[in-house]
Amino acid sequence: MTKKYVYFFGKGNSEGNASMKSILGGKGANLADMASLDLPVPPGFTITTEACAEYTEIGEKKLFAKIDKEVMEQLKKLEKVTGKTFGKGPNPLLVSVRSGAAASMPGMMDTILNLGLNDETITAMIKLTKNERFVWDSYRRFMQMFSDVVLGVEHDHFEHALESLKKKKKAKLDTDLTAADLKALVAEYKAIVKRDTKKEFPQDPVEQLWNGVRAVFSSWNNPRAEKYRQLNDIRGLLGTAVNIQSMVFGNGGDDCATGVAFTRDPSTGANEYFYGEFLINAQGEDVVAGIRTPQQITLAGSKAWAKNQSVTEATRKSKFPSLEEAMPKCFKELDAIKTKLEKHYKDMQDLEFTIEKGVLYMLQTRNGKRTAQAAVKIATDLVKEKLIDEKTAVLRIEPASLDQLLHPVFVKASEAKAVKIVTGLPASPGSATGQVVFNAEEAEKWSKAGKDVILCRIETSPEDITGMHVSKGVLTARGGMTSHAAVVARGMGTCCVAGCSDIVMDYAKKCFTVGKVVVKEGDWISLNGSIGAVYKGKVETVDPALTGPFGDIMKLADKYKKIGVRTNADTPHDTEVAVKFGAEGIGLCRTEHMFFEPDKIISFRRMILVAETVKKIKEDHGVKSVYDLKTGKDCCMNKEEAAAVVQYKQALDELLPLQRKDFLGIFKALEGRPAIIRLLDPPLHEFLPAKENVAGQKEMAKTMGVSVAKIQELVDANHEFNPMLGLRGCRLGIIFPEVTEMQARAIVEAAAAVKGSHPEIMIPIVGNVKELINQKEICKKVIAQVEKEKKIKINVMIGTMIEVPRAAMTADEIATEAEFFSFGTNDLTQMGCGFSRDDAGKFLKDYVKLGIYEYDPFVVLDQGGIGRLVKTAVEYGRKVNPKLPIGICGEHGGDPKTVEFCHNAGLTYVSCSPYRVPIARLAAAHAAIKQK
Amino acid sequence: MTKKYVYFFGKGNSEGNASMKSILGGKGANLADMASLDLPVPPGFTITTEACAEYTEIGEKKLFAKIDKEVMEQLKKLEKVTGKTFGKGPNPLLVSVRSGAAASMPGMMDTILNLGLNDETITAMIKLTKNERFVWDSYRRFMQMFSDVVLGVEHDHFEHALESLKKKKKAKLDTDLTAADLKALVAEYKAIVKRDTKKEFPQDPVEQLWNGVRAVFSSWNNPRAEKYRQLNDIRGLLGTAVNIQSMVFGNGGDDCATGVAFTRDPSTGANEYFYGEFLINAQGEDVVAGIRTPQQITLAGSKAWAKNQSVTEATRKSKFPSLEEAMPKCFKELDAIKTKLEKHYKDMQDLEFTIEKGVLYMLQTRNGKRTAQAAVKIATDLVKEKLIDEKTAVLRIEPASLDQLLHPVFVKASEAKAVKIVTGLPASPGSATGQVVFNAEEAEKWSKAGKDVILCRIETSPEDITGMHVSKGVLTARGGMTSHAAVVARGMGTCCVAGCSDIVMDYAKKCFTVGKVVVKEGDWISLNGSIGAVYKGKVETVDPALTGPFGDIMKLADKYKKIGVRTNADTPHDTEVAVKFGAEGIGLCRTEHMFFEPDKIISFRRMILVAETVKKIKEDHGVKSVYDLKTGKDCCMNKEEAAAVVQYKQALDELLPLQRKDFLGIFKALEGRPAIIRLLDPPLHEFLPAKENVAGQKEMAKTMGVSVAKIQELVDANHEFNPMLGLRGCRLGIIFPEVTEMQARAIVEAAAAVKGSHPEIMIPIVGNVKELINQKEICKKVIAQVEKEKKIKINVMIGTMIEVPRAAMTADEIATEAEFFSFGTNDLTQMGCGFSRDDAGKFLKDYVKLGIYEYDPFVVLDQGGIGRLVKTAVEYGRKVNPKLPIGICGEHGGDPKTVEFCHNAGLTYVSCSPYRVPIARLAAAHAAIKQK
C-alpha cells in the first residue's frame, strides 16, 4: 500500500480522527474529529506531517511530485462537497492554508487566508456576494499575507501603504475604508510586489496553493519556531501538517464575526463563564492585532470587562455588546458546542469560530494553554465534575509548572508596564524588588537598616552567603543555572537572575551598565527569577496560596507516588519551609554553610591557621588525634607547638556549641522526621579570603593577631589547581579527624536533646570503602561517648554520598559498611562527565545546541551516562544489602525527569531544595502512575 | 593435631626444608635444607613466623606459655645432639639467637650471639678451651649485644668503655687486648648494666633465651624494619622466625675465622671468582664493622683487591693473605660447598661461614642481593649453564630494576664521596651534573652557550618545557611522582628529583637554601634521579649498554610476552630512543607539547586572541567553520570582525606546516611502525602566560601588538576554576573545529609524504559518542580532501581515549564509532577517584600510610576501582567489536603491576615513556609466563 499523504475532513467525510495528531497535527486531527461530531466545520483536507518530514529530507521538488495527484484529487473533492470551483467563477472556492503540528505552537508558523483570489475570482465574488467592499478587503488581506509569507516582500511596505491611505482618507479603522479605497490599495499592493520581486503577483490559484504549502512547510524550521520548540522542550515531532480549508468569512458585513474563546478562564481556571472575545465584520488576525477593541462572548464577561475598563453600561451595550446580546442564536449554538467539546475532550478547550451571514462555523479546537494556577483548578474541578479520574488529574499538571505557585509573583499588570533592562537565566524562580548593592557587606548593612536589597555581583562565592541570605534577590553577570549563585539561591528560595552577560559590573564605581543604561547603588530594580527578566524600578508582588485546588492536587500526588521526597535544608528556616511544602525529612543538610556565619568562620579560620602545624606534631608524636597528645610538662613540644595545639583545640571547642545549636533548631523543625546531615565538604580555601581579596586577608590577619604575610602564606598553601578534586569531604575528616569528631558530637548531642529526632550522618566524597570505615569509626566512638555521658540510647545511621565514580563502581564494597547511600549527582556528573560546574558553561550551551547532550546534564540527570553509574551503584549496593535505603540529593532531585528516573531505578527517596518539594512530589506521582 | 611452632635442624635431624620459608623464614628453611644436604651446619632449631604473628596478636605472655614446652624439648634435643649442656659445665652449650623472615631484610632485625654465657659457664669454658682471652672476649660481646637489644641500655656506653680501655692500654685493635683487659671490661659492663637498669645482668640462661626470643619478635615491628618493608614493597608476611643455633666460634684463635661470600660478583654478575671476605680470629659482626680490614676469599680476588688498594704483593701475602692461601683445606671445602649450593638453589648465593679450630661451618645461605646489571648477567649465564630455563631467567629479573640499566649512572665511588645536600622524590631516574639555573629562559641561554644546566624550580609548568628539554636534570621543591616536572622529565628521559620540600627557592635572589646550605645560580650540583639524592658539586657518570646480557634478556622477554608495547613520544628524538628500546610503535603522541615551541606558540596565541570573536561571528552567520564565512565585499562583517577572521585563518595557516614537520620526523623515525597521534588536549590557558606572570603578559602584548589590558582580559577569560574539568580535549575541537581540521591535515599530509606510515588519530576527553562522531566527521573530511589532492589512498584509523568515566560506562556506544580505544589512566584516575594530580599530593601520602590505597593510584593503577572501569569498558567495547584494539597510554603503562593487569584484562598493548619500554616488555613477559 502506498503511503497516504492527504486526509479529507468535513461533515460525514472525515478520513482522520483525534487519535491521529502525530500525522495530522493537532489542528487537522481535531477538525476531522469535530466534523465527525457533527459540528459545523468548513470542509477541507490536511497534508500530513510525514510530508513535511520528507519535504525537509528530499526537498520540495521531489515531494510535490509525489503528492501532487493526491492533493489535486482532494481539491476536486472539496470543490464537489462545497459546490464551488477553485480559481474560477461563478462560485469560487477560496481556502485558508494553515500550519498545525502535533504540539501547539501558537503563532510560530505561517498562515494564509483567502487563497484562491485573483483578478478573475474577484469579479465572480463581487457578483456573488454583492459586497464589493468585502471582496476587495479580502483580496488586500490575501495579498498582504501571501506576499509576506511566500514572496518575502517586507510586511512594512503594505502596512505603510495602508496607513497612508487611512491618513489620506481620514479613516480611523480599516472598516472605515470604502470598496473604492480598498480597490486602489490593491493596485498599490500589486505595484509593491512588482517593484520588490520583479514579477506580477501570481494569478494561478494552483500555483498560489503550492506556494502556500511550501511556505508552511518551510516555516517549521524558521528560527522562531525552532526557538519555541527549544524553549518549550518540544521534541520528536515529524514536522507541521498543512490544513487547507474552505474559507468562511467573518468580514462579510455586520452579520459576520470572528472570535476566539476558552471554555474556562485560562488565568485562574474558574468555570464562571465562557471566556473569549470576538469582532464583528473581521477576519481572524484582527482579533489579536489589537487595532479594534474586541467584544466579550458572554454578557457576564462583558459586564466584568466594562467594570474593569471603566466603561459605562450604556456605552458597553451600544458599542461593545456581548455575543450573547448581539447574536443570541449563534451564542446559544456556540455555548452548546463548548459543553459538547469539553465533555468530548475532557479538558478546557481553546476555540476559534467564525460567523458568516449569521451562520456559525468552528475553525479550531484544542486543549487550552493555561497558567499553573488554572491547570490545578481545572484538573481538580474536572475530577469533581466526574469528567476525569484522579490519576488523570495528577498527570494533567506539569510538575515544573508548580514553581509558579510557590514563590511571590509579580502582579501581571504591574510587570507588563515595567521597563525591562536585560534578560538573564531564570536561575531561581520568584520575584523580587529592591535597591541595588554590589557586595555582601553592604547587603547586610542595608538590610539591617530595614531596606530591601538586590545583591548584584559578577559572580557569587561562599563569602557572599550571608549577604545573599538577607537579599530579596540576586543578580549575577556570569555563571549558569548551576552556578554558585543559582544553586544557593534556589536552596534559599531566593529569587535569582544569573549570567546576564550583557551586564558590565563596575564595583569601583558602584554601578552596572547594560549598553547605555546605568544602574547605581541604591537604585530600585525588580527581578523575575522565573523568566530571567530584570526591570527598572519597583514591580508589585503577591503571595501564593498552598491550600485549595493546589492542596487537593498535592494530596492526590501523595496518594499515588511511591518514592519519598525529602529536602535539602541547612537551616531551621529552610526546614520549616520544606516541611510546609510536604518534605518527609531532610535528605541533605550541608554543614559547611553554617561555618560561613561570622562567629563560626573566625573559630574555623583559627583552626585552619594551625591545622598543618598540629598535623605535623601529631605525626612526630605518632598519635591520631590531637586529644591523644600529652600536654603540660611532659609534652615534648616547644612553646610554639604547644600554643598551636591549644589554639586548635580551643577553636574546636568554640565551634561545638555553635554547631549543636544549628542542629537543635533543625531537629525541632523536623518534628521527628529523619535528617541526613553531611559532614564538612568543601576544600579549606573556601573558608579563607580569596587570593585577590587583600582587604579580607588584612582583616583576617588582624582578627587572628598574625601578620598579613602569614595569612597570604596560608592562602597560598591552601590554593589548589582543581579544588573540585582536592582536599575536601572525608579527605579533610581523615587528615583532620578532630573536625569529624566535633561535628559528630554536635549532631549527637543535639539529637539527644530533642526527643524523637532521627539523625543520619553522611560521609561525603567517599571513593573507597576504607575512607568510610575510617570516618565511621570516629563517629561510632563519639556516639558511644555521648550515650555514656547522657545515659541514653541514640539511634544514628551512618551512610555515605555516592558522588565519586569510584564509589559507584565499588558500591558493593561500600554497602558492607554504609547504612544508606545518597547520590550526590552534582559531583557525580562533574567527575563522571569531567565537567567543572563552574567552567562548563563555556561549552555546555554549545553542546546542547549541537545535540551532544540532550539537556544540560547539571539540570536534567544524564541518564545514558551518569544514570548508568547510578544504576550500577544501586545494583551493587542492593546485591550486598537488599534493604539499603538509597536516595539522591543533588540539584537533580527536584527535576521531574530525574525524579521519574529515580523512581524507575528503585531509589528510596529524592531530596531537593524546599521550593522544589511539591514539584518532586508531583513528579513522583507521575512516575508511579506512568509505570503502571 | 596441635600446631608445631618449633622445628629442629642439623645433620640427619632436620624437621624443616627449603620449601617452608613462609613459616621458617629464609634462614631457618635454608639451614634445615643445608643440613639435609650433609653440609656442616651447627645444629639448632627455629621458632616459626606463625609464633611471631601470635606474639603480635595475643602478646608475649600467652604465646610463651603456649610454646614453652616445645622450646624446652628442642633445647634438650640440641644438648643431646651436641653433647653440651645449656648454662652449665663442663661443656656449656652456647647459642646464637637470630631473626629470619621469609624475605631477606639484611641488618633490619636483631641478633644475639654467645647466649648462654654467665659467670658459671665462663669458668667451664675457660677450663674447656684453655683460652681465657677468647672466653672473656665472647662474654663481653654477648653482654654488649644482649644489653643493647634486650635490656635497652645505650650501645654507646659500652663502646665508650671499650674505647677508653683501648686508649689506656694503647691497643690499636680489639685483638690487642689481653684476657685480663677483657675481664676488667666485663666488670665495667656489669656496672653499666646495673647503673642503667637497676638490676644485675641476668645469669639464668633460660631467662636469657626467652629474652632473646622476645627481642627478635619485637624487632619485626621496629620502625627501621617497617620502613624497610615499605621501601622494598615487602607485604603479606607473618613475621620473623627465630633461629636458635649452637655457637661455633671464629674468635677462638688464629685457626679460627669468620666470613661472608657471594658465589658470583653481586655488582656485575661476573662468574670470575668466588667473591667474599673473611677475618681471622673474629666473630660475625667484625667483618662488616670495618674496624679491621677484611681479607679476600680467593687468591685472584685478593690480588685484584691489592691492586685496587695499591697494596704490594709482599704486604698482601704477609698481612692480607686470601683464605685460599691461609687455610687451603677449608677454602677447598668452602669452594666445593659453593658449587653444590648454586646447583641446588639454581641461583647466586650469599653465604656466611665460620671456621672453628680449622673446621668449616656454614651459618647461612640465601639468594644473594644484586644490582640490575648483575641480575641480568647471572640470569642469562645460568641459562647457558643449563641451571635454569628461559622463562625462569625472565622471571628472575625485576622489571622495575631495568631502569638502572637505561640511564647514565654515577660512578659509584664518585657518588660515595659526594656531599649530599638534600633528598627528594626519585621522580625520573638517571644521573645529572650541571650548573644551577632558576628559570627556563636562563636554562636555554646557558645551554646554548654550551653549559650543562640543572633547572631548579618551585614547580614546573608547561611554559618551562623548552627549558626542561635543554637541561641535564630538573629539581623541584614541590610536586609528587606525577607532578608536571616528574611526568615530563620521565617522558624526556631527563633525570629529575622532585618535591624536595626542605628546599626554599628564592627566585629573586637566584639561590636556593636547605637549612644553612645556600646554592646560587651557576653553582654545580649533581642529581641522582633513581634515589632522589641531590649532591654538591660534580659527580662522574657512565653510559649504559643495551647489548650483551641485557639484550639477551629482552629477546627472551619478547619471545614470551603477548601484549604489545608502544611508547609515548612527542618528538622524533623521543621516538628514536623508544624504537632503540624496542617500542613497537607510538601509543601516544601528545601534540600540545609541540605548540609550546617558541615559533608555534606565537601563532597559536594569535589564534586564541581572536578565537572567541571568531566563534561569535560564526554563530551570527550560522556557519560551522571559519572557512564557510563569506569574505570580501559581501561578508557582512565590520572591519574588526573581518580582521579577526583573517588573523584566525593566518594563525592556522602558520601552524599547519610546523605541525606537519613534527609528524614527518616522527613517521620517519618509526620506519613503518604505527603512531597514535592525539589531538590537542590541554585547556587554552596553558598556552597563555600565567595570571601572575605579568612580564610574560607584557611580552605577549608586545608580540601580538595589543594592549597589556587586552592580554590580561584574555588570561582572565580563559581562567578556569577546575581546568582539569574544563574546556579541553575534544571540547576544544568541537568549539573550534578549525584546530582539529588543521591538526588532521598536518597528520595526513605528513603521512602522505612518508611511505608506509601508519597514522592513527586519537580524539581526547571523549565522554559521549556524539563528541567522537563530531570530530571523526571533521577528520574524515580532511582525509578525503588530502587523498583527492595528493591522489593517493591514506589509511588512517580514528579512535578515542577512554579517560572520562562516562566514556568507560558508555563504551558500547563509543565502540560503534571508535576504531580503537586507548585508556588514559591518568585522567581516568583523576576523574574516577576525584583526585587532582596536582593537588592530591597533600593527602595521598597519608592515604597510602593509612592503607586506604595500597599504592599511590597515579603510580600503580588502582585495580579495585579504576580497574573496574577499565574492565567494564573493555567488556562493553569488545561486545560491540570483538576485534577492537585497546591500549593504555597513561603513566601507568610502564608500571609492571599495571602491565600485568592489562595483560590479564585482554588489552592489545601498553604504551609508556621511552625509558620505560624495556621495563614494560619484561613485565609483559612476566605476566604471560605467570598466567600459564
mmCIF file of C-alpha atoms in Angstrom, chain B residues 761-902:
data_model
loop_
_atom_site.group_PDB
_atom_site.id
_atom_site.type_symbol
_atom_site.label_atom_id
_atom_site.label_comp_id
_atom_site.label_asym_id
_atom_site.label_seq_id
_atom_site.Cartn_x
_atom_site.Cartn_y
_atom_site.Cartn_z
ATOM 1 C CA ILE B 761 44.208 9.796 15.076
ATOM 2 C CA MET B 762 43.088 9.796 18.673
ATOM 3 C CA ILE B 763 40.341 12.089 19.995
ATOM 4 C CA PRO B 764 40.878 13.050 23.638
ATOM 5 C CA ILE B 765 38.431 13.627 26.525
ATOM 6 C CA VAL B 766 35.537 11.976 24.767
ATOM 7 C CA GLY B 767 32.736 11.290 27.231
ATOM 8 C CA ASN B 768 29.912 10.920 24.768
ATOM 9 C CA VAL B 769 29.891 9.088 21.446
ATOM 10 C CA LYS B 770 28.464 12.196 19.792
ATOM 11 C CA GLU B 771 31.651 14.091 20.534
ATOM 12 C CA LEU B 772 33.596 11.410 18.727
ATOM 13 C CA ILE B 773 31.179 11.491 15.787
ATOM 14 C CA ASN B 774 31.636 15.254 15.551
ATOM 15 C CA GLN B 775 35.442 15.096 15.480
ATOM 16 C CA LYS B 776 35.609 11.969 13.330
ATOM 17 C CA GLU B 777 33.489 13.658 10.701
ATOM 18 C CA ILE B 778 35.942 16.554 10.512
ATOM 19 C CA CYS B 779 38.920 14.191 10.251
ATOM 20 C CA LYS B 780 37.249 12.041 7.606
ATOM 21 C CA LYS B 781 36.506 15.114 5.540
ATOM 22 C CA VAL B 782 40.129 16.248 5.726
ATOM 23 C CA ILE B 783 41.412 12.764 4.867
ATOM 24 C CA ALA B 784 39.182 12.654 1.808
ATOM 25 C CA GLN B 785 40.376 16.123 0.758
ATOM 26 C CA VAL B 786 44.051 15.233 1.098
ATOM 27 C CA GLU B 787 43.539 11.921 -0.675
ATOM 28 C CA LYS B 788 41.972 13.827 -3.522
ATOM 29 C CA GLU B 789 44.687 16.473 -3.590
ATOM 30 C CA LYS B 790 47.569 14.007 -3.405
ATOM 31 C CA LYS B 791 45.799 11.379 -5.450
ATOM 32 C CA ILE B 792 46.732 8.609 -3.042
ATOM 33 C CA LYS B 793 44.924 6.413 -0.566
ATOM 34 C CA ILE B 794 45.864 7.018 3.064
ATOM 35 C CA ASN B 795 44.798 4.540 5.683
ATOM 36 C CA VAL B 796 44.033 6.381 8.893
ATOM 37 C CA MET B 797 42.335 4.806 11.877
ATOM 38 C CA ILE B 798 40.331 7.099 14.126
ATOM 39 C CA GLY B 799 39.861 6.148 17.736
ATOM 40 C CA THR B 800 39.461 7.658 21.135
ATOM 41 C CA MET B 801 40.922 7.950 24.581
ATOM 42 C CA ILE B 802 38.879 6.355 27.307
ATOM 43 C CA GLU B 803 39.717 8.686 30.149
ATOM 44 C CA VAL B 804 36.401 10.165 31.209
ATOM 45 C CA PRO B 805 34.406 7.781 33.441
ATOM 46 C CA ARG B 806 31.344 8.385 31.309
ATOM 47 C CA ALA B 807 33.254 7.083 28.300
ATOM 48 C CA ALA B 808 34.030 3.861 30.134
ATOM 49 C CA MET B 809 30.397 3.498 31.165
ATOM 50 C CA THR B 810 29.159 4.055 27.604
ATOM 51 C CA ALA B 811 31.979 2.226 25.825
ATOM 52 C CA ASP B 812 29.427 0.128 23.947
ATOM 53 C CA GLU B 813 28.085 3.255 22.281
ATOM 54 C CA ILE B 814 31.557 4.656 21.682
ATOM 55 C CA ALA B 815 32.796 1.394 20.171
ATOM 56 C CA THR B 816 30.277 1.747 17.371
ATOM 57 C CA GLU B 817 32.341 4.711 16.159
ATOM 58 C CA ALA B 818 35.858 4.270 17.564
ATOM 59 C CA GLU B 819 38.322 2.166 15.604
ATOM 60 C CA PHE B 820 40.464 1.786 18.710
ATOM 61 C CA PHE B 821 40.385 2.607 22.420
ATOM 62 C CA SER B 822 43.272 3.833 24.484
ATOM 63 C CA PHE B 823 42.873 4.163 28.223
ATOM 64 C CA GLY B 824 44.158 7.472 29.532
ATOM 65 C CA THR B 825 44.507 6.139 33.027
ATOM 66 C CA ASN B 826 45.966 9.376 34.413
ATOM 67 C CA ASP B 827 42.772 11.266 33.774
ATOM 68 C CA LEU B 828 40.600 8.226 34.375
ATOM 69 C CA THR B 829 42.177 8.053 37.830
ATOM 70 C CA GLN B 830 41.769 11.786 38.368
ATOM 71 C CA MET B 831 38.108 11.755 37.458
ATOM 72 C CA GLY B 832 37.303 8.252 38.670
ATOM 73 C CA CYS B 833 38.814 8.755 42.120
ATOM 74 C CA GLY B 834 38.185 12.502 42.184
ATOM 75 C CA PHE B 835 41.869 13.260 42.743
ATOM 76 C CA SER B 836 43.578 16.225 41.148
ATOM 77 C CA ARG B 837 47.044 15.022 40.245
ATOM 78 C CA ASP B 838 48.437 18.437 41.053
ATOM 79 C CA ASP B 839 46.838 18.698 44.452
ATOM 80 C CA ALA B 840 46.382 15.178 45.771
ATOM 81 C CA GLY B 841 49.978 15.008 47.000
ATOM 82 C CA LYS B 842 48.679 16.726 50.114
ATOM 83 C CA PHE B 843 46.699 13.723 51.235
ATOM 84 C CA LEU B 844 47.680 10.732 49.091
ATOM 85 C CA LYS B 845 50.818 10.120 51.141
ATOM 86 C CA ASP B 846 48.656 9.869 54.235
ATOM 87 C CA TYR B 847 46.186 7.702 52.361
ATOM 88 C CA VAL B 848 48.872 5.176 51.482
ATOM 89 C CA LYS B 849 50.217 5.302 55.011
ATOM 90 C CA LEU B 850 46.722 4.661 56.393
ATOM 91 C CA GLY B 851 46.260 1.806 53.944
ATOM 92 C CA ILE B 852 43.266 3.424 52.239
ATOM 93 C CA TYR B 853 45.018 2.879 48.931
ATOM 94 C CA GLU B 854 47.679 0.181 48.745
ATOM 95 C CA TYR B 855 49.766 2.246 46.319
ATOM 96 C CA ASP B 856 49.626 5.799 45.044
ATOM 97 C CA PRO B 857 46.935 5.336 42.369
ATOM 98 C CA PHE B 858 48.868 7.596 39.994
ATOM 99 C CA VAL B 859 51.843 5.236 40.108
ATOM 100 C CA VAL B 860 50.191 1.824 40.231
ATOM 101 C CA LEU B 861 46.752 1.516 38.619
ATOM 102 C CA ASP B 862 44.048 1.224 41.257
ATOM 103 C CA GLN B 863 42.850 -2.139 40.063
ATOM 104 C CA GLY B 864 39.999 -2.449 42.557
ATOM 105 C CA GLY B 865 38.372 0.803 41.471
ATOM 106 C CA ILE B 866 39.686 2.339 38.260
ATOM 107 C CA GLY B 867 40.444 -1.205 37.113
ATOM 108 C CA ARG B 868 36.724 -1.936 37.261
ATOM 109 C CA LEU B 869 36.085 0.998 34.946
ATOM 110 C CA VAL B 870 38.758 -0.353 32.602
ATOM 111 C CA LYS B 871 37.306 -3.854 32.625
ATOM 112 C CA THR B 872 33.792 -2.503 32.107
ATOM 113 C CA ALA B 873 34.953 -0.512 29.098
ATOM 114 C CA VAL B 874 36.830 -3.482 27.632
ATOM 115 C CA GLU B 875 33.785 -5.694 28.064
ATOM 116 C CA TYR B 876 31.381 -3.122 26.601
ATOM 117 C CA GLY B 877 33.712 -2.259 23.742
ATOM 118 C CA ARG B 878 34.501 -5.823 22.713
ATOM 119 C CA LYS B 879 30.821 -6.769 22.923
ATOM 120 C CA VAL B 880 30.253 -4.387 20.032
ATOM 121 C CA ASN B 881 33.547 -5.038 18.241
ATOM 122 C CA PRO B 882 35.340 -8.208 19.348
ATOM 123 C CA LYS B 883 38.473 -7.202 17.451
ATOM 124 C CA LEU B 884 38.680 -3.673 18.819
ATOM 125 C CA PRO B 885 42.333 -2.776 19.515
ATOM 126 C CA ILE B 886 42.569 -1.493 23.085
ATOM 127 C CA GLY B 887 45.630 0.059 24.678
ATOM 128 C CA ILE B 888 46.662 2.074 27.672
ATOM 129 C CA CYS B 889 48.749 5.229 27.456
ATOM 130 C CA GLY B 890 48.710 6.769 30.910
ATOM 131 C CA GLU B 891 51.769 6.989 33.106
ATOM 132 C CA HIS B 892 50.708 3.565 34.386
ATOM 133 C CA GLY B 893 51.640 1.964 31.064
ATOM 134 C CA GLY B 894 55.193 1.458 32.287
ATOM 135 C CA ASP B 895 54.345 0.128 35.729
ATOM 136 C CA PRO B 896 54.905 -3.648 35.940
ATOM 137 C CA LYS B 897 51.873 -4.363 38.120
ATOM 138 C CA THR B 898 49.700 -2.383 35.754
ATOM 139 C CA VAL B 899 51.189 -4.160 32.739
ATOM 140 C CA GLU B 900 50.208 -7.467 34.314
ATOM 141 C CA PHE B 901 46.708 -6.133 34.911
ATOM 142 C CA CYS B 902 46.478 -5.003 31.287
#
